[in-house]
Amino acid sequence: MIRIGMLTPSSNTCLEPVTYRLLDGARDLASAHFARVPVTRIALDGGSDAQFAAEPMLAAARQLADARVDVIAWNGTSGSWLGVDHDRRLAAAITAETGVPATTSTLALLDACAAYGVTRLGLAVPYTRDVAERIVTAYAAEGLDCALAEPFGVSDNEAFARIPETDVARQIEQAAADTHAVAVVCTNVYGAGAAAGLETALGIPVFDSVTATLWKALDLAGAHPALDGHGDLLRSGSLRAGFQRVLTELRAAIGADRTTLRLDLPGHGLHVDLTAGEALGPGVRSIRRDAGLDQRRLNTVEWLERHRIPLVQPHFRDDPKPPQALIDVYGVRAQLLAPVVRDTDMTGWISAHSLAEREWSATGRAAMAAAIADVHHLLDTYGKAHDA
């Protein structure tokens, strides 16, 4: 069983019961263990910032390490207004002090956004407006354009947990307009239940801070979370993060302008007309949310379906150029595609795109084969229960 160590704000009454509830259906997977550090007020004055000094955190982390935990998470969102580098330094210091992998709630939320390709994020926060606006600025530095719902205007950390869940749900709905996802940024707000319940209605992921922290902690500890009933992140987040890693490594290996993965996996909310993942070179336009083409009707994809082997363009004898639609819509002038075949079905494919005509070397084709093998491994490890 995985042991998760969590550093908890002292006045927090939400995250422990919520974490236990999230793990209730996975009692054989992991257990959670908590140490508290003094935090009572969230404001932009020097006294409040001092609550998040490293030494009290490290002292508590050392105590958790005595329990031989497999991962340590600062289950607080202070890095969202102090700056994300504050949390990166904290996680690194915890690991250096204890030898245990570490993360934070803020880093977990950013990793969730990266896994889902989120660049436009709605924010639901309980804080005062100046704190909320500092979060918008900090996230903008990480490449996230944020839409802020009206904050609740509270600074007493204990009081956050007294905000009714129905009010949190309304705030999530306000934050969802014209966004790729919504994040509930606070680990003492009862947002987990509201978030999971609203995802279907809103049609976008909702990342609650407590849920995201548990997801990332499980992932870091190698627990392969695929938990049902608590929103898409705990069900599919590690699978999507794995896809992103594979595509990023493939793009770097073969020098493509863009790499994409398309899959039909209804159990994970994936359909080939929208990419399951994408890695981009500098200045290259994202097509992650472009659904203008019927992908399975493209002649390249029909060729893949017939032959079930990699396709190289523009130097393949049967199909010398990419479909005109790809040139017109995506600017693609050379591509390397390989099918993902599960049992007897072509579940999807990986594409490597070049915006200029080029040849694909034997090394590049080998890298594509390795990427396909990695996708199969991810599906077997994280996604098997939800493939259908």
Short mmCIF file of C-alpha atoms in Angstrom, two decimals:
data_model
loop_
_atom_site.label_atom_id
_atom_site.label_comp_id
_atom_site.label_asym_id
_atom_site.label_seq_id
_atom_site.Cartn_x
_atom_site.Cartn_y
_atom_site.Cartn_z
CA MET A 1 0.00 0.00 0.00
CA ILE A 2 1.19 3.49 -0.90
CA ARG A 3 1.63 5.86 2.06
CA ILE A 4 0.89 9.49 1.25
CA GLY A 5 2.24 12.15 3.59
CA MET A 6 0.43 15.50 3.55
CA LEU A 7 1.45 18.79 5.13
CA THR A 8 -1.79 20.46 6.20
CA PRO A 9 -2.60 24.07 7.17
CA SER A 10 -3.33 24.00 10.90
CA SER A 11 -6.75 25.67 10.60
CA ASN A 12 -7.88 23.42 7.76
CA THR A 13 -10.89 21.16 8.47
CA CYS A 14 -11.74 20.16 4.89
CA LEU A 15 -8.89 18.36 3.18
CA GLU A 16 -8.50 15.44 5.59
CA PRO A 17 -12.11 14.19 5.47
CA VAL A 18 -12.31 14.86 1.73
CA THR A 19 -9.07 12.95 1.08
CA TYR A 20 -10.36 10.00 3.11
CA ARG A 21 -13.59 10.08 1.12
CA LEU A 22 -11.74 10.16 -2.20
CA LEU A 23 -9.71 7.14 -1.12
CA ASP A 24 -12.70 5.25 0.27
CA GLY A 25 -13.08 3.09 -2.83
CA ALA A 26 -9.34 2.42 -3.00
CA ARG A 27 -8.45 1.37 0.53
CA ASP A 28 -6.03 -1.23 -0.77
CA LEU A 29 -4.29 1.37 -2.95
CA ALA A 30 -3.11 4.05 -0.54
CA SER A 31 -3.37 5.52 2.94
CA ALA A 32 -3.06 9.22 3.86
CA HIS A 33 -1.09 10.61 6.82
CA PHE A 34 -1.08 14.24 7.95
CA ALA A 35 1.15 16.73 9.76
CA ARG A 36 -0.03 20.28 10.49
CA VAL A 37 1.84 23.56 10.08
CA PRO A 38 0.59 26.91 11.44
CA VAL A 39 -1.61 28.72 8.90
CA THR A 40 -4.58 30.84 9.99
CA ARG A 41 -4.95 33.79 7.60
CA ILE A 42 -4.57 34.40 3.87
CA ALA A 43 -3.64 37.98 2.99
CA LEU A 44 -0.97 39.92 1.12
CA ASP A 45 0.86 41.29 4.14
CA GLY A 46 4.26 40.20 5.40
CA GLY A 47 2.89 38.50 8.47
CA SER A 48 0.76 36.16 6.40
CA ASP A 49 3.62 35.30 4.07
CA ALA A 50 5.73 34.24 7.07
CA GLN A 51 3.34 31.34 7.66
CA PHE A 52 4.76 29.67 4.57
CA ALA A 53 8.45 29.79 5.51
CA ALA A 54 10.39 26.66 4.66
CA GLU A 55 11.61 25.51 8.08
CA PRO A 56 8.22 24.71 9.70
CA MET A 57 7.33 22.81 6.53
CA LEU A 58 10.59 20.89 6.60
CA ALA A 59 10.19 20.04 10.29
CA ALA A 60 6.74 18.60 9.60
CA ALA A 61 8.06 16.78 6.52
CA ARG A 62 10.76 15.14 8.61
CA GLN A 63 8.06 13.83 10.94
CA LEU A 64 6.14 12.38 8.00
CA ALA A 65 9.33 10.78 6.74
CA ASP A 66 9.55 8.93 10.07
CA ALA A 67 6.43 7.06 8.91
CA ARG A 68 8.27 6.05 5.73
CA VAL A 69 5.76 7.69 3.46
CA ASP A 70 6.24 7.27 -0.30
CA VAL A 71 5.45 10.87 -1.22
CA ILE A 72 4.98 14.19 0.61
CA ALA A 73 2.59 16.91 -0.55
CA TRP A 74 2.15 20.43 0.78
CA ASN A 75 -1.64 20.40 0.67
CA GLY A 76 -1.95 24.15 0.45
CA THR A 77 -2.22 26.61 -2.43
CA SER A 78 0.12 29.34 -1.14
CA GLY A 79 2.35 29.06 -4.21
CA SER A 80 -0.59 30.31 -6.27
CA TRP A 81 -0.10 33.84 -4.88
CA LEU A 82 3.47 33.69 -3.54
CA GLY A 83 4.67 32.53 -6.96
CA VAL A 84 5.02 29.05 -8.40
CA ASP A 85 8.80 29.08 -7.99
CA HIS A 86 8.21 29.29 -4.22
CA ASP A 87 6.54 25.88 -4.40
CA ARG A 88 9.14 24.44 -6.75
CA ARG A 89 11.83 25.37 -4.23
CA LEU A 90 9.75 23.97 -1.37
CA ALA A 91 9.20 20.62 -3.11
CA ALA A 92 12.89 20.38 -3.93
CA ALA A 93 13.84 21.23 -0.33
CA ILE A 94 11.48 18.59 1.08
CA THR A 95 12.99 15.94 -1.17
CA ALA A 96 16.55 17.04 -0.33
CA GLU A 97 15.72 16.92 3.40
CA THR A 98 13.84 13.60 3.44
CA GLY A 99 14.73 11.73 0.26
CA VAL A 100 10.99 11.50 -0.50
CA PRO A 101 9.39 12.77 -3.75
CA ALA A 102 7.36 15.91 -3.09
CA THR A 103 4.76 18.15 -4.68
CA THR A 104 2.27 20.87 -3.70
CA SER A 105 -1.35 21.70 -4.47
CA THR A 106 -0.34 24.50 -6.82
CA LEU A 107 2.12 22.31 -8.73
CA ALA A 108 -0.56 19.61 -8.94
CA LEU A 109 -3.07 22.05 -10.43
CA LEU A 110 -0.54 23.21 -13.02
CA ASP A 111 0.31 19.60 -13.89
CA ALA A 112 -3.40 18.89 -14.33
CA CYS A 113 -3.68 21.84 -16.73
CA ALA A 114 -0.69 20.55 -18.70
CA ALA A 115 -2.18 17.04 -18.90
CA TYR A 116 -5.42 18.38 -20.36
CA GLY A 117 -3.87 21.04 -22.58
CA VAL A 118 -5.54 23.86 -20.65
CA THR A 119 -4.44 27.38 -21.53
CA ARG A 120 -7.67 29.21 -20.59
CA LEU A 121 -8.54 28.50 -16.95
CA GLY A 122 -11.49 29.62 -14.87
CA LEU A 123 -10.70 30.34 -11.20
CA ALA A 124 -13.04 29.77 -8.26
CA VAL A 125 -11.42 31.08 -5.04
CA PRO A 126 -12.62 32.06 -1.54
CA TYR A 127 -9.95 34.74 -1.01
CA THR A 128 -10.02 38.53 -1.04
CA ARG A 129 -9.83 40.15 -4.46
CA ASP A 130 -6.19 41.26 -4.14
CA VAL A 131 -5.11 37.67 -3.39
CA ALA A 132 -7.24 36.40 -6.28
CA GLU A 133 -5.69 38.88 -8.68
CA ARG A 134 -2.21 37.88 -7.52
CA ILE A 135 -3.13 34.28 -8.46
CA VAL A 136 -4.17 35.44 -11.94
CA THR A 137 -0.77 37.10 -12.34
CA ALA A 138 1.15 34.06 -11.05
CA TYR A 139 -0.69 31.69 -13.35
CA ALA A 140 -0.23 34.00 -16.33
CA ALA A 141 3.53 33.60 -15.83
CA GLU A 142 2.96 29.85 -16.29
CA GLY A 143 1.13 30.35 -19.62
CA LEU A 144 -2.44 30.28 -18.27
CA ASP A 145 -4.95 32.95 -19.24
CA CYS A 146 -7.34 33.05 -16.28
CA ALA A 147 -11.00 34.05 -15.99
CA LEU A 148 -11.79 34.96 -12.39
CA ALA A 149 -15.21 34.38 -10.85
CA GLU A 150 -16.14 36.86 -8.12
CA PRO A 151 -14.12 35.82 -5.03
CA PHE A 152 -15.90 35.26 -1.71
CA GLY A 153 -13.65 37.87 -0.08
CA VAL A 154 -12.67 35.84 2.99
CA SER A 155 -9.24 35.97 4.66
CA ASP A 156 -9.76 33.71 7.73
CA ASN A 157 -8.51 30.27 6.68
CA GLU A 158 -10.79 28.36 9.08
CA ALA A 159 -13.83 30.19 7.67
CA PHE A 160 -13.24 28.93 4.14
CA ALA A 161 -14.63 25.53 5.15
CA ARG A 162 -17.88 27.19 6.29
CA ILE A 163 -18.74 28.37 2.75
CA PRO A 164 -21.72 26.26 1.62
CA GLU A 165 -20.96 23.77 -1.13
CA THR A 166 -23.90 25.13 -3.13
CA ASP A 167 -22.19 28.54 -3.18
CA VAL A 168 -18.95 26.93 -4.34
CA ALA A 169 -20.88 25.20 -7.15
CA ARG A 170 -22.34 28.53 -8.30
CA GLN A 171 -18.88 30.08 -8.30
CA ILE A 172 -17.55 27.20 -10.43
CA GLU A 173 -20.35 27.79 -12.93
CA GLN A 174 -19.50 31.49 -13.10
CA ALA A 175 -15.83 30.69 -13.74
CA ALA A 176 -16.60 28.23 -16.54
CA ALA A 177 -17.60 30.66 -19.29
CA ASP A 178 -15.29 30.40 -22.33
CA THR A 179 -12.64 28.33 -20.53
CA HIS A 180 -10.98 24.95 -21.07
CA ALA A 181 -11.28 24.00 -17.39
CA VAL A 182 -12.04 25.45 -13.95
CA ALA A 183 -9.83 25.21 -10.86
CA VAL A 184 -11.09 25.52 -7.30
CA VAL A 185 -8.00 27.07 -5.71
CA CYS A 186 -8.07 26.38 -1.96
CA THR A 187 -7.71 23.19 0.07
CA ASN A 188 -10.13 24.29 2.80
CA VAL A 189 -13.11 24.73 0.49
CA TYR A 190 -15.57 21.91 -0.09
CA GLY A 191 -15.18 21.90 -3.85
CA ALA A 192 -14.44 18.25 -4.61
CA GLY A 193 -18.03 17.05 -4.66
CA ALA A 194 -19.29 20.10 -6.52
CA ALA A 195 -16.47 19.85 -9.07
CA ALA A 196 -17.10 16.21 -9.93
CA GLY A 197 -20.84 16.79 -10.23
CA LEU A 198 -20.52 19.79 -12.54
CA GLU A 199 -18.10 18.37 -15.11
CA THR A 200 -20.80 16.71 -17.21
CA ALA A 201 -23.07 19.73 -17.12
CA LEU A 202 -20.28 22.16 -18.01
CA GLY A 203 -18.56 19.89 -20.53
CA ILE A 204 -15.08 20.74 -19.20
CA PRO A 205 -12.81 19.38 -16.43
CA VAL A 206 -13.11 20.92 -12.98
CA PHE A 207 -9.93 20.60 -10.91
CA ASP A 208 -10.51 20.81 -7.17
CA SER A 209 -7.32 21.54 -5.21
CA VAL A 210 -7.76 18.67 -2.73
CA THR A 211 -8.52 16.20 -5.52
CA ALA A 212 -5.62 17.46 -7.63
CA THR A 213 -3.18 17.14 -4.73
CA LEU A 214 -4.23 13.54 -4.09
CA TRP A 215 -4.02 12.75 -7.82
CA LYS A 216 -0.48 14.08 -8.14
CA ALA A 217 0.67 12.44 -4.91
CA LEU A 218 -0.63 9.05 -6.07
CA ASP A 219 0.97 9.56 -9.48
CA LEU A 220 4.35 10.49 -7.99
CA ALA A 221 4.22 7.43 -5.76
CA GLY A 222 3.56 5.17 -8.76
CA ALA A 223 0.06 4.21 -7.64
CA HIS A 224 -1.44 4.60 -11.16
CA PRO A 225 -4.70 6.26 -10.06
CA ALA A 226 -7.78 5.48 -12.14
CA LEU A 227 -10.49 6.08 -9.55
CA ASP A 228 -14.13 6.39 -10.57
CA GLY A 229 -16.77 8.68 -9.13
CA HIS A 230 -14.65 11.72 -8.25
CA GLY A 231 -14.18 13.52 -11.55
CA ASP A 232 -12.08 13.08 -14.65
CA LEU A 233 -8.72 13.95 -13.10
CA LEU A 234 -8.65 10.95 -10.75
CA ARG A 235 -10.05 8.73 -13.50
CA SER A 236 -7.97 9.81 -16.49
CA GLY A 237 -5.43 12.43 -15.44
CA SER A 238 -2.43 10.13 -15.19
CA LEU A 239 -3.23 8.62 -18.57
CA ARG A 240 -3.41 12.06 -20.17
CA ALA A 241 -0.23 13.21 -18.44
CA GLY A 242 1.50 10.11 -19.79
CA PHE A 243 0.33 10.92 -23.32
CA GLN A 244 1.78 14.42 -23.00
CA ARG A 245 5.13 13.04 -21.87
CA VAL A 246 5.29 10.58 -24.80
CA LEU A 247 4.43 13.26 -27.35
CA THR A 248 6.91 15.76 -25.92
CA GLU A 249 9.72 13.20 -26.02
CA LEU A 250 8.77 12.14 -29.56
CA ARG A 251 8.73 15.71 -30.87
CA ALA A 252 12.17 16.35 -29.41
CA ALA A 253 13.54 13.08 -30.79
CA ILE A 254 12.47 13.64 -34.40
CA GLY A 255 12.42 17.44 -34.65
CA ALA A 256 8.76 17.69 -35.63
CA ASP A 257 6.84 20.95 -35.42
CA ARG A 258 3.89 19.20 -33.80
CA THR A 259 3.09 15.74 -32.46
CA THR A 260 -0.46 14.63 -31.69
CA LEU A 261 -2.26 11.56 -30.42
CA ARG A 262 -5.85 10.77 -31.36
CA LEU A 263 -7.78 7.97 -29.67
CA ASP A 264 -11.32 6.66 -29.45
CA LEU A 265 -11.66 5.87 -25.73
CA PRO A 266 -15.20 6.75 -24.66
CA GLY A 267 -14.54 5.67 -21.08
CA HIS A 268 -11.98 8.48 -20.85
CA GLY A 269 -14.00 11.01 -22.83
CA LEU A 270 -11.67 10.79 -25.84
CA HIS A 271 -12.66 10.84 -29.53
CA VAL A 272 -10.31 11.03 -32.50
CA ASP A 273 -11.77 14.28 -33.80
CA LEU A 274 -10.10 16.03 -30.84
CA THR A 275 -6.53 15.26 -29.87
CA ALA A 276 -5.84 13.30 -26.69
CA GLY A 277 -2.51 15.10 -26.43
CA GLU A 278 -0.27 17.49 -28.32
CA ALA A 279 3.31 18.75 -28.16
CA LEU A 280 4.30 21.91 -30.04
CA GLY A 281 7.47 23.53 -31.28
CA PRO A 282 8.07 27.25 -30.65
CA GLY A 283 5.46 29.44 -32.34
CA VAL A 284 3.46 26.51 -33.74
CA ARG A 285 -0.31 26.84 -33.56
CA SER A 286 -2.18 24.42 -31.34
CA ILE A 287 -4.85 22.22 -32.95
CA ARG A 288 -5.81 20.59 -29.66
CA ARG A 289 -9.37 21.88 -29.77
CA ASP A 290 -9.89 21.98 -33.54
CA ALA A 291 -12.68 19.56 -34.44
CA GLY A 292 -13.36 20.83 -37.94
CA LEU A 293 -12.26 17.67 -39.78
CA ASP A 294 -13.80 14.20 -39.76
CA GLN A 295 -10.48 12.53 -38.98
CA ARG A 296 -11.43 8.97 -39.90
CA ARG A 297 -12.55 10.12 -43.36
CA LEU A 298 -9.12 11.56 -44.22
CA ASN A 299 -7.40 9.46 -46.88
CA THR A 300 -4.28 9.07 -44.73
CA VAL A 301 -6.33 7.64 -41.87
CA GLU A 302 -8.29 5.38 -44.22
CA TRP A 303 -4.91 4.12 -45.49
CA LEU A 304 -3.80 3.45 -41.91
CA GLU A 305 -7.03 1.55 -41.26
CA ARG A 306 -6.45 -0.66 -44.29
CA HIS A 307 -2.73 -1.36 -43.84
CA ARG A 308 -2.16 -1.01 -40.06
CA ILE A 309 1.47 0.06 -40.59
CA PRO A 310 3.21 3.47 -40.32
CA LEU A 311 2.65 5.95 -43.14
CA VAL A 312 5.39 8.34 -44.27
CA GLN A 313 4.53 11.49 -46.22
CA PRO A 314 5.26 13.08 -48.63
CA HIS A 315 7.58 10.28 -49.77
CA PHE A 316 5.23 7.29 -49.65
CA ARG A 317 4.58 5.76 -53.05
CA ASP A 318 0.80 5.31 -52.65
CA ASP A 319 0.06 8.73 -51.23
CA PRO A 320 2.76 11.28 -52.05
CA LYS A 321 1.27 14.26 -50.22
CA PRO A 322 -0.82 14.88 -47.14
CA PRO A 323 -4.53 15.51 -47.79
CA GLN A 324 -5.21 19.04 -49.00
CA ALA A 325 -7.42 19.52 -45.94
CA LEU A 326 -4.40 19.09 -43.66
CA ILE A 327 -2.43 21.61 -45.69
CA ASP A 328 -5.31 24.12 -45.73
CA VAL A 329 -6.40 23.76 -42.10
CA TYR A 330 -3.23 22.80 -40.21
CA GLY A 331 -0.43 23.88 -42.56
CA VAL A 332 0.95 20.31 -42.63
CA ARG A 333 3.29 19.56 -45.55
CA ALA A 334 4.95 16.41 -44.25
CA GLN A 335 3.84 13.93 -41.64
CA LEU A 336 4.66 10.57 -40.12
CA LEU A 337 1.72 8.56 -38.79
CA ALA A 338 1.53 5.27 -36.91
CA PRO A 339 -1.60 3.36 -35.84
CA VAL A 340 -2.54 2.37 -32.30
CA VAL A 341 -4.14 -1.05 -32.68
CA ARG A 342 -5.84 -2.58 -29.65
CA ASP A 343 -6.95 -6.17 -30.18
CA THR A 344 -8.41 -5.97 -33.69
CA ASP A 345 -9.42 -2.29 -33.65
CA MET A 346 -7.43 0.72 -34.77
CA THR A 347 -8.18 2.75 -31.66
CA GLY A 348 -6.21 5.74 -32.87
CA TRP A 349 -2.89 7.01 -34.15
CA ILE A 350 0.08 9.25 -33.46
CA SER A 351 0.96 11.98 -35.98
CA ALA A 352 4.22 13.88 -36.32
CA HIS A 353 3.73 17.04 -38.37
CA SER A 354 6.16 19.25 -40.24
CA LEU A 355 5.09 22.61 -41.63
CA ALA A 356 7.69 22.27 -44.39
CA GLU A 357 8.33 19.30 -46.68
CA ARG A 358 10.99 16.99 -45.25
CA GLU A 359 12.08 13.39 -45.10
CA TRP A 360 11.71 11.27 -41.97
CA SER A 361 14.83 9.35 -41.06
CA ALA A 362 15.07 5.75 -39.92
CA THR A 363 15.88 7.13 -36.47
CA GLY A 364 12.66 9.12 -36.53
CA ARG A 365 10.65 6.06 -37.52
CA ALA A 366 12.22 4.10 -34.68
CA ALA A 367 11.28 6.90 -32.27
CA MET A 368 7.70 6.71 -33.53
CA ALA A 369 7.63 2.94 -32.95
CA ALA A 370 8.88 3.50 -29.39
CA ALA A 371 6.17 6.13 -28.82
CA ILE A 372 3.48 3.70 -29.99
CA ALA A 373 4.83 1.09 -27.56
CA ASP A 374 4.72 3.69 -24.77
CA VAL A 375 1.08 4.51 -25.54
CA HIS A 376 0.19 0.82 -25.32
CA HIS A 377 1.97 0.62 -21.98
CA LEU A 378 0.03 3.63 -20.68
CA LEU A 379 -3.25 2.15 -21.82
CA ASP A 380 -2.44 -1.15 -20.17
CA THR A 381 -1.29 0.55 -16.96
CA TYR A 382 -3.78 3.40 -16.49
CA GLY A 383 -6.58 3.00 -18.94
CA LYS A 384 -7.48 -0.67 -19.23
CA ALA A 385 -10.49 -0.51 -16.93
CA HIS A 386 -12.03 2.30 -18.97
CA ASP A 387 -11.08 1.38 -22.55
CA ALA A 388 -14.62 0.34 -23.48
#
